[in-house]
mmCIF file with all atom_site columns, C-alpha atoms in Angstrom:
data_model
loop_
_atom_site.group_PDB
_atom_site.id
_atom_site.type_symbol
_atom_site.label_atom_id
_atom_site.label_alt_id
_atom_site.label_comp_id
_atom_site.label_asym_id
_atom_site.label_entity_id
_atom_site.label_seq_id
_atom_site.pdbx_PDB_ins_code
_atom_site.Cartn_x
_atom_site.Cartn_y
_atom_site.Cartn_z
_atom_site.occupancy
_atom_site.B_iso_or_equiv
_atom_site.pdbx_formal_charge
_atom_site.auth_seq_id
_atom_site.auth_comp_id
_atom_site.auth_asym_id
_atom_site.auth_atom_id
_atom_site.pdbx_PDB_model_num
ATOM 1   C CA . ILE A 1 1   ? -5.500 13.862  -8.964  1.00 68.00 ? 102 ILE A CA 1
ATOM 2   C CA . GLU A 1 2   ? -4.839 10.587  -10.837 1.00 78.00 ? 103 GLU A CA 1
ATOM 3   C CA . LEU A 1 3   ? -1.415 9.245   -10.642 1.00 71.00 ? 104 LEU A CA 1
ATOM 4   C CA . ASP A 1 4   ? -0.508 6.338   -12.968 1.00 74.00 ? 105 ASP A CA 1
ATOM 5   C CA . PRO A 1 5   ? 1.209  3.712   -10.832 1.00 66.00 ? 106 PRO A CA 1
ATOM 6   C CA . ALA A 1 6   ? 3.306  2.689   -13.861 1.00 69.00 ? 107 ALA A CA 1
ATOM 7   C CA . VAL A 1 7   ? 5.390  5.687   -13.074 1.00 69.00 ? 108 VAL A CA 1
ATOM 8   C CA . PHE A 1 8   ? 6.744  3.647   -10.166 1.00 64.00 ? 109 PHE A CA 1
ATOM 9   C CA . ALA A 1 9   ? 7.411  0.556   -12.302 1.00 66.00 ? 110 ALA A CA 1
ATOM 10  C CA . GLU A 1 10  ? 10.709 -0.213  -10.636 1.00 72.00 ? 111 GLU A CA 1
ATOM 11  C CA . SER A 1 11  ? 9.079  -1.301  -7.383  1.00 77.00 ? 112 SER A CA 1
ATOM 12  C CA . ALA A 1 12  ? 8.027  -4.911  -6.744  1.00 79.00 ? 113 ALA A CA 1
ATOM 13  C CA . LEU A 1 13  ? 5.198  -3.526  -4.704  1.00 75.00 ? 114 LEU A CA 1
ATOM 14  C CA . THR A 1 14  ? 3.586  -1.429  -7.489  1.00 71.00 ? 115 THR A CA 1
ATOM 15  C CA . ALA A 1 15  ? 4.376  -2.780  -10.865 1.00 65.00 ? 116 ALA A CA 1
ATOM 16  C CA . GLY A 1 16  ? 4.399  -6.514  -10.828 1.00 63.00 ? 117 GLY A CA 1
ATOM 17  C CA . LYS A 1 17  ? 7.479  -6.526  -13.043 1.00 67.00 ? 118 LYS A CA 1
ATOM 18  C CA . GLU A 1 18  ? 9.499  -8.052  -10.329 1.00 77.00 ? 119 GLU A CA 1
ATOM 19  C CA . GLU A 1 19  ? 8.441  -10.561 -7.701  1.00 85.00 ? 120 GLU A CA 1
ATOM 20  C CA . VAL A 1 20  ? 8.416  -9.538  -4.008  1.00 89.00 ? 121 VAL A CA 1
ATOM 21  C CA . PRO A 1 21  ? 11.504 -11.143 -2.536  1.00 86.00 ? 122 PRO A CA 1
ATOM 22  C CA . LYS A 1 22  ? 10.752 -13.999 -0.136  1.00 92.00 ? 123 LYS A CA 1
ATOM 23  C CA . ASN A 1 23  ? 12.562 -15.838 2.627   1.00 92.00 ? 124 ASN A CA 1
ATOM 24  C CA . ARG A 1 24  ? 15.577 -13.527 2.693   1.00 88.00 ? 125 ARG A CA 1
ATOM 25  C CA . SER A 1 25  ? 18.099 -13.932 5.533   1.00 87.00 ? 126 SER A CA 1
ATOM 26  C CA . ASP A 1 26  ? 18.308 -11.370 8.281   1.00 85.00 ? 127 ASP A CA 1
ATOM 27  C CA . ASP A 1 27  ? 21.639 -10.261 6.776   1.00 84.00 ? 128 ASP A CA 1
ATOM 28  C CA . ASP A 1 28  ? 20.024 -9.759  3.338   1.00 85.00 ? 129 ASP A CA 1
ATOM 29  C CA . ILE A 1 29  ? 17.060 -7.839  4.935   1.00 81.00 ? 130 ILE A CA 1
ATOM 30  C CA . SER A 1 30  ? 19.406 -5.543  6.782   1.00 81.00 ? 131 SER A CA 1
ATOM 31  C CA . HIS A 1 31  ? 21.607 -4.626  3.759   1.00 81.00 ? 132 HIS A CA 1
ATOM 32  C CA . GLY A 1 32  ? 20.807 -2.555  0.746   1.00 82.00 ? 133 GLY A CA 1
ATOM 33  C CA . ILE A 1 33  ? 17.539 -1.065  -0.574  1.00 84.00 ? 134 ILE A CA 1
ATOM 34  C CA . PRO A 1 34  ? 15.136 -3.819  -1.549  1.00 83.00 ? 135 PRO A CA 1
ATOM 35  C CA . SER A 1 35  ? 13.098 -4.102  -4.727  1.00 81.00 ? 136 SER A CA 1
ATOM 36  C CA . THR A 1 36  ? 10.011 -3.305  -2.632  1.00 85.00 ? 137 THR A CA 1
ATOM 37  C CA . TYR A 1 37  ? 11.244 0.331   -2.398  1.00 83.00 ? 138 TYR A CA 1
ATOM 38  C CA . VAL A 1 38  ? 8.605  2.699   -3.901  1.00 84.00 ? 139 VAL A CA 1
ATOM 39  C CA . PRO A 1 39  ? 10.356 5.802   -5.299  1.00 85.00 ? 140 PRO A CA 1
ATOM 40  C CA . ALA A 1 40  ? 9.714  8.871   -3.104  1.00 88.00 ? 141 ALA A CA 1
ATOM 41  C CA . ARG A 1 41  ? 6.713  7.274   -1.387  1.00 89.00 ? 142 ARG A CA 1
ATOM 42  C CA . ASN A 1 42  ? 7.050  9.191   1.850   1.00 94.00 ? 143 ASN A CA 1
ATOM 43  C CA . THR A 1 43  ? 7.977  12.344  0.034   1.00 95.00 ? 144 THR A CA 1
ATOM 44  C CA . ILE A 1 44  ? 4.643  12.051  -1.749  1.00 92.00 ? 145 ILE A CA 1
ATOM 45  C CA . PHE A 1 45  ? 2.733  11.259  1.498   1.00 95.00 ? 146 PHE A CA 1
ATOM 46  C CA . LEU A 1 46  ? 4.434  14.164  3.346   1.00 97.00 ? 147 LEU A CA 1
ATOM 47  C CA . SER A 1 47  ? 3.936  16.547  0.467   1.00 96.00 ? 148 SER A CA 1
ATOM 48  C CA . TYR A 1 48  ? 0.213  15.912  0.529   1.00 95.00 ? 149 TYR A CA 1
ATOM 49  C CA . ALA A 1 49  ? 0.216  16.227  4.353   1.00 97.00 ? 150 ALA A CA 1
ATOM 50  C CA . LEU A 1 50  ? 2.092  19.477  4.138   1.00 97.00 ? 151 LEU A CA 1
ATOM 51  C CA . GLY A 1 51  ? -0.464 20.979  1.771   1.00 96.00 ? 152 GLY A CA 1
ATOM 52  C CA . ILE A 1 52  ? -3.349 19.812  3.891   1.00 96.00 ? 153 ILE A CA 1
ATOM 53  C CA . ALA A 1 53  ? -1.674 21.029  7.042   1.00 97.00 ? 154 ALA A CA 1
ATOM 54  C CA . GLU A 1 54  ? -1.306 24.544  5.540   1.00 96.00 ? 155 GLU A CA 1
ATOM 55  C CA . VAL A 1 55  ? -4.868 24.663  4.490   1.00 96.00 ? 156 VAL A CA 1
ATOM 56  C CA . LEU A 1 56  ? -6.130 23.485  7.898   1.00 96.00 ? 157 LEU A CA 1
ATOM 57  C CA . GLY A 1 57  ? -3.705 25.803  9.791   1.00 95.00 ? 158 GLY A CA 1
ATOM 58  C CA . SER A 1 58  ? -2.029 22.790  11.464  1.00 96.00 ? 159 SER A CA 1
ATOM 59  C CA . SER A 1 59  ? 1.615  22.823  12.382  1.00 96.00 ? 160 SER A CA 1
ATOM 60  C CA . ASP A 1 60  ? 1.866  19.134  13.221  1.00 98.00 ? 161 ASP A CA 1
ATOM 61  C CA . ILE A 1 61  ? 2.293  16.233  10.755  1.00 98.00 ? 162 ILE A CA 1
ATOM 62  C CA . PHE A 1 62  ? 2.655  12.640  11.965  1.00 98.00 ? 163 PHE A CA 1
ATOM 63  C CA . ILE A 1 63  ? 4.071  9.757   9.990   1.00 97.00 ? 164 ILE A CA 1
ATOM 64  C CA . GLY A 1 64  ? 4.742  6.232   11.059  1.00 95.00 ? 165 GLY A CA 1
ATOM 65  C CA . VAL A 1 65  ? 8.248  5.692   9.644   1.00 94.00 ? 166 VAL A CA 1
ATOM 66  C CA . ASN A 1 66  ? 10.592 3.369   11.422  1.00 91.00 ? 167 ASN A CA 1
ATOM 67  C CA . ALA A 1 67  ? 14.392 3.489   11.036  1.00 83.00 ? 168 ALA A CA 1
ATOM 68  C CA . VAL A 1 68  ? 15.167 0.446   13.254  1.00 75.00 ? 169 VAL A CA 1
ATOM 69  C CA . ASP A 1 69  ? 13.404 -2.241  11.127  1.00 62.00 ? 170 ASP A CA 1
ATOM 70  C CA . TYR A 1 70  ? 13.088 -0.105  7.990   1.00 56.00 ? 171 TYR A CA 1
ATOM 71  C CA . SER A 1 71  ? 14.366 -2.723  5.461   1.00 65.00 ? 172 SER A CA 1
ATOM 72  C CA . GLY A 1 72  ? 16.750 -0.169  3.931   1.00 77.00 ? 173 GLY A CA 1
ATOM 73  C CA . TYR A 1 73  ? 14.133 2.440   2.731   1.00 86.00 ? 174 TYR A CA 1
ATOM 74  C CA . PRO A 1 74  ? 15.924 5.711   2.552   1.00 90.00 ? 175 PRO A CA 1
ATOM 75  C CA . ASP A 1 75  ? 12.769 7.826   3.279   1.00 92.00 ? 176 ASP A CA 1
ATOM 76  C CA . CYS A 1 76  ? 12.297 6.181   6.715   1.00 92.00 ? 177 CYS A CA 1
ATOM 77  C CA . ARG A 1 77  ? 15.498 7.690   8.254   1.00 92.00 ? 178 ARG A CA 1
ATOM 78  C CA . ALA A 1 78  ? 15.604 10.505  10.764  1.00 93.00 ? 179 ALA A CA 1
ATOM 79  C CA . GLU A 1 79  ? 17.900 12.538  8.450   1.00 94.00 ? 180 GLU A CA 1
ATOM 80  C CA . TYR A 1 80  ? 15.421 12.325  5.658   1.00 95.00 ? 181 TYR A CA 1
ATOM 81  C CA . ILE A 1 81  ? 12.568 13.486  7.984   1.00 97.00 ? 182 ILE A CA 1
ATOM 82  C CA . ALA A 1 82  ? 14.717 16.367  9.280   1.00 97.00 ? 183 ALA A CA 1
ATOM 83  C CA . ALA A 1 83  ? 15.520 17.421  5.703   1.00 97.00 ? 184 ALA A CA 1
ATOM 84  C CA . PHE A 1 84  ? 11.874 17.333  4.717   1.00 97.00 ? 185 PHE A CA 1
ATOM 85  C CA . GLN A 1 85  ? 10.943 19.379  7.778   1.00 97.00 ? 186 GLN A CA 1
ATOM 86  C CA . SER A 1 86  ? 13.534 21.953  6.882   1.00 97.00 ? 187 SER A CA 1
ATOM 87  C CA . MET A 1 87  ? 12.158 22.160  3.324   1.00 97.00 ? 188 MET A CA 1
ATOM 88  C CA . ALA A 1 88  ? 8.613  22.362  4.668   1.00 96.00 ? 189 ALA A CA 1
ATOM 89  C CA . ARG A 1 89  ? 9.534  25.400  6.706   1.00 95.00 ? 190 ARG A CA 1
ATOM 90  C CA . LEU A 1 90  ? 10.606 27.140  3.514   1.00 95.00 ? 191 LEU A CA 1
ATOM 91  C CA . ALA A 1 91  ? 7.998  25.821  1.060   1.00 93.00 ? 192 ALA A CA 1
ATOM 92  C CA . THR A 1 92  ? 4.676  27.230  2.135   1.00 94.00 ? 193 THR A CA 1
ATOM 93  C CA . LYS A 1 93  ? 3.086  30.688  2.256   1.00 94.00 ? 194 LYS A CA 1
ATOM 94  C CA . ALA A 1 94  ? 2.260  30.229  5.879   1.00 93.00 ? 195 ALA A CA 1
ATOM 95  C CA . ALA A 1 95  ? 5.857  29.330  6.783   1.00 93.00 ? 196 ALA A CA 1
ATOM 96  C CA . VAL A 1 96  ? 7.261  32.240  4.794   1.00 93.00 ? 197 VAL A CA 1
ATOM 97  C CA . GLU A 1 97  ? 4.819  34.719  6.389   1.00 95.00 ? 198 GLU A CA 1
ATOM 98  C CA . GLY A 1 98  ? 5.515  33.289  9.823   1.00 92.00 ? 199 GLY A CA 1
ATOM 99  C CA . SER A 1 99  ? 2.090  32.003  10.700  1.00 92.00 ? 200 SER A CA 1
ATOM 100 C CA . GLN A 1 100 ? 3.043  28.284  10.597  1.00 91.00 ? 201 GLN A CA 1
ATOM 101 C CA . GLN A 1 101 ? 6.196  26.365  11.745  1.00 94.00 ? 202 GLN A CA 1
ATOM 102 C CA . VAL A 1 102 ? 5.620  22.766  10.732  1.00 96.00 ? 203 VAL A CA 1
ATOM 103 C CA . THR A 1 103 ? 6.957  19.934  12.848  1.00 97.00 ? 204 THR A CA 1
ATOM 104 C CA . ILE A 1 104 ? 7.035  16.439  11.459  1.00 98.00 ? 205 ILE A CA 1
ATOM 105 C CA . HIS A 1 105 ? 6.447  13.894  14.292  1.00 98.00 ? 206 HIS A CA 1
ATOM 106 C CA . THR A 1 106 ? 7.810  10.372  13.981  1.00 97.00 ? 207 THR A CA 1
ATOM 107 C CA . PRO A 1 107 ? 6.669  8.669   17.199  1.00 97.00 ? 208 PRO A CA 1
ATOM 108 C CA . ILE A 1 108 ? 7.940  5.148   16.237  1.00 96.00 ? 209 ILE A CA 1
ATOM 109 C CA . ILE A 1 109 ? 11.008 6.047   14.313  1.00 95.00 ? 210 ILE A CA 1
ATOM 110 C CA . SER A 1 110 ? 13.514 4.621   16.934  1.00 93.00 ? 211 SER A CA 1
ATOM 111 C CA . LEU A 1 111 ? 11.391 1.868   18.257  1.00 95.00 ? 212 LEU A CA 1
ATOM 112 C CA . THR A 1 112 ? 12.084 -1.828  17.483  1.00 93.00 ? 213 THR A CA 1
ATOM 113 C CA . LYS A 1 113 ? 9.351  -3.836  15.926  1.00 94.00 ? 214 LYS A CA 1
ATOM 114 C CA . PRO A 1 114 ? 8.613  -5.607  19.253  1.00 96.00 ? 215 PRO A CA 1
ATOM 115 C CA . GLU A 1 115 ? 8.382  -2.208  20.994  1.00 97.00 ? 216 GLU A CA 1
ATOM 116 C CA . ILE A 1 116 ? 5.976  -0.977  18.308  1.00 96.00 ? 217 ILE A CA 1
ATOM 117 C CA . ILE A 1 117 ? 3.738  -4.096  18.814  1.00 97.00 ? 218 ILE A CA 1
ATOM 118 C CA . ARG A 1 118 ? 3.921  -3.660  22.611  1.00 98.00 ? 219 ARG A CA 1
ATOM 119 C CA . LEU A 1 119 ? 2.823  -0.032  22.250  1.00 97.00 ? 220 LEU A CA 1
ATOM 120 C CA . GLY A 1 120 ? -0.013 -1.156  20.020  1.00 97.00 ? 221 GLY A CA 1
ATOM 121 C CA . LEU A 1 121 ? -1.081 -3.848  22.532  1.00 98.00 ? 222 LEU A CA 1
ATOM 122 C CA . ASP A 1 122 ? -0.929 -1.318  25.309  1.00 98.00 ? 223 ASP A CA 1
ATOM 123 C CA . HIS A 1 123 ? -3.376 0.831   23.313  1.00 98.00 ? 224 HIS A CA 1
ATOM 124 C CA . GLY A 1 124 ? -5.801 -2.029  22.519  1.00 98.00 ? 225 GLY A CA 1
ATOM 125 C CA . VAL A 1 125 ? -4.777 -2.738  18.947  1.00 98.00 ? 226 VAL A CA 1
ATOM 126 C CA . ASP A 1 126 ? -6.262 -5.977  17.716  1.00 97.00 ? 227 ASP A CA 1
ATOM 127 C CA . PHE A 1 127 ? -3.315 -7.323  15.671  1.00 97.00 ? 228 PHE A CA 1
ATOM 128 C CA . SER A 1 128 ? -5.462 -10.106 14.202  1.00 95.00 ? 229 SER A CA 1
ATOM 129 C CA . GLN A 1 129 ? -7.144 -7.416  12.172  1.00 95.00 ? 230 GLN A CA 1
ATOM 130 C CA . THR A 1 130 ? -3.876 -5.973  10.746  1.00 96.00 ? 231 THR A CA 1
ATOM 131 C CA . HIS A 1 131 ? -1.046 -7.128  8.526   1.00 93.00 ? 232 HIS A CA 1
ATOM 132 C CA . SER A 1 132 ? 1.889  -5.497  6.870   1.00 92.00 ? 233 SER A CA 1
ATOM 133 C CA . CYS A 1 133 ? 2.575  -8.161  4.201   1.00 94.00 ? 234 CYS A CA 1
ATOM 134 C CA . TYR A 1 134 ? 4.035  -7.023  0.912   1.00 92.00 ? 235 TYR A CA 1
ATOM 135 C CA . ASP A 1 135 ? 2.430  -9.855  -1.120  1.00 93.00 ? 236 ASP A CA 1
ATOM 136 C CA . PRO A 1 136 ? -0.740 -11.195 0.509   1.00 94.00 ? 237 PRO A CA 1
ATOM 137 C CA . LEU A 1 137 ? -2.560 -14.119 -0.956  1.00 94.00 ? 238 LEU A CA 1
ATOM 138 C CA . PRO A 1 138 ? -5.824 -13.532 -2.804  1.00 94.00 ? 239 PRO A CA 1
ATOM 139 C CA . SER A 1 139 ? -7.694 -14.332 0.472   1.00 93.00 ? 240 SER A CA 1
ATOM 140 C CA . GLY A 1 140 ? -5.840 -11.571 2.168   1.00 93.00 ? 241 GLY A CA 1
ATOM 141 C CA . LYS A 1 141 ? -3.695 -13.955 4.188   1.00 94.00 ? 242 LYS A CA 1
ATOM 142 C CA . PRO A 1 142 ? -0.180 -12.795 4.730   1.00 96.00 ? 243 PRO A CA 1
ATOM 143 C CA . CYS A 1 143 ? 2.330  -14.538 2.642   1.00 94.00 ? 244 CYS A CA 1
ATOM 144 C CA . GLY A 1 144 ? 4.725  -15.375 5.517   1.00 94.00 ? 245 GLY A CA 1
ATOM 145 C CA . GLY A 1 145 ? 7.841  -14.967 3.489   1.00 95.00 ? 246 GLY A CA 1
ATOM 146 C CA . CYS A 1 146 ? 8.347  -11.353 2.542   1.00 93.00 ? 247 CYS A CA 1
ATOM 147 C CA . ASP A 1 147 ? 10.577 -9.108  4.537   1.00 92.00 ? 248 ASP A CA 1
ATOM 148 C CA . SER A 1 148 ? 7.685  -7.463  6.370   1.00 92.00 ? 249 SER A CA 1
ATOM 149 C CA . CYS A 1 149 ? 6.122  -10.807 7.349   1.00 94.00 ? 250 CYS A CA 1
ATOM 150 C CA . ILE A 1 150 ? 9.498  -12.113 8.594   1.00 94.00 ? 251 ILE A CA 1
ATOM 151 C CA . ILE A 1 151 ? 10.185 -8.978  10.667  1.00 93.00 ? 252 ILE A CA 1
ATOM 152 C CA . ARG A 1 152 ? 6.705  -9.007  12.115  1.00 95.00 ? 253 ARG A CA 1
ATOM 153 C CA . SER A 1 153 ? 6.639  -12.743 12.843  1.00 95.00 ? 254 SER A CA 1
ATOM 154 C CA . LYS A 1 154 ? 9.993  -12.508 14.701  1.00 95.00 ? 255 LYS A CA 1
ATOM 155 C CA . ALA A 1 155 ? 8.730  -9.522  16.738  1.00 96.00 ? 256 ALA A CA 1
ATOM 156 C CA . PHE A 1 156 ? 5.571  -11.360 17.832  1.00 97.00 ? 257 PHE A CA 1
ATOM 157 C CA . ALA A 1 157 ? 7.769  -14.384 18.779  1.00 97.00 ? 258 ALA A CA 1
ATOM 158 C CA . GLU A 1 158 ? 10.080 -12.175 20.767  1.00 97.00 ? 259 GLU A CA 1
ATOM 159 C CA . LEU A 1 159 ? 7.054  -11.057 22.722  1.00 97.00 ? 260 LEU A CA 1
ATOM 160 C CA . GLY A 1 160 ? 6.021  -14.676 23.507  1.00 97.00 ? 261 GLY A CA 1
ATOM 161 C CA . PHE A 1 161 ? 3.321  -15.185 20.846  1.00 97.00 ? 262 PHE A CA 1
ATOM 162 C CA . ASP A 1 162 ? 3.158  -18.598 19.090  1.00 95.00 ? 263 ASP A CA 1
ATOM 163 C CA . ARG A 1 163 ? 2.549  -16.751 15.757  1.00 94.00 ? 264 ARG A CA 1
ATOM 164 C CA . ASP A 1 164 ? 1.404  -13.591 14.165  1.00 95.00 ? 265 ASP A CA 1
ATOM 165 C CA . PRO A 1 165 ? -2.140 -12.966 15.342  1.00 96.00 ? 266 PRO A CA 1
ATOM 166 C CA . ALA A 1 166 ? -3.070 -11.979 11.793  1.00 95.00 ? 267 ALA A CA 1
ATOM 167 C CA . LEU A 1 167 ? -2.929 -15.621 10.835  1.00 92.00 ? 268 LEU A CA 1
ATOM 168 C CA . SER A 1 168 ? -5.782 -16.564 13.187  1.00 89.00 ? 269 SER A CA 1
ATOM 169 C CA . ARG A 1 169 ? -8.306 -15.019 10.769  1.00 88.00 ? 270 ARG A CA 1
ATOM 170 C CA . PHE A 1 170 ? -7.470 -17.743 8.246   1.00 89.00 ? 271 PHE A CA 1
ATOM 171 C CA . ASP A 1 171 ? -7.601 -20.872 10.459  1.00 82.00 ? 272 ASP A CA 1
#
């Protein structure tokens, strides 16, 4: 399936029409839906996952949405996930025939960013090999100024790190 990303032209993450916002205050980050919102992104992901789960006979779908540091994205909220799960239980042959009751699992939905990082560290994640930057430099280095970089940097600082470990790859 080919999907033209121009369909999502309103997002600063997909179209390039608008710059990714940088160096926003905590207050700005915590209010409103930012220009980095991709229309129906998690609906698309979950729809694909639902179809695959039905084919595989799986009743469990996992998604890494987070409502605590979610930057205002409406499809990262618990009520959205509950609504999608209700729809999923009506939308497939397996559900209607009673052979599958889909559950959508959101293991990090209520964790803070420091709690998510701590969980990753406890499971051996090498955060120097990861980033969540919305606007990385051509080298792959995180920009340091987008909402995601700011939230992540503050979380690592809260855990006692001097800086985001992702930056060590670019020293």
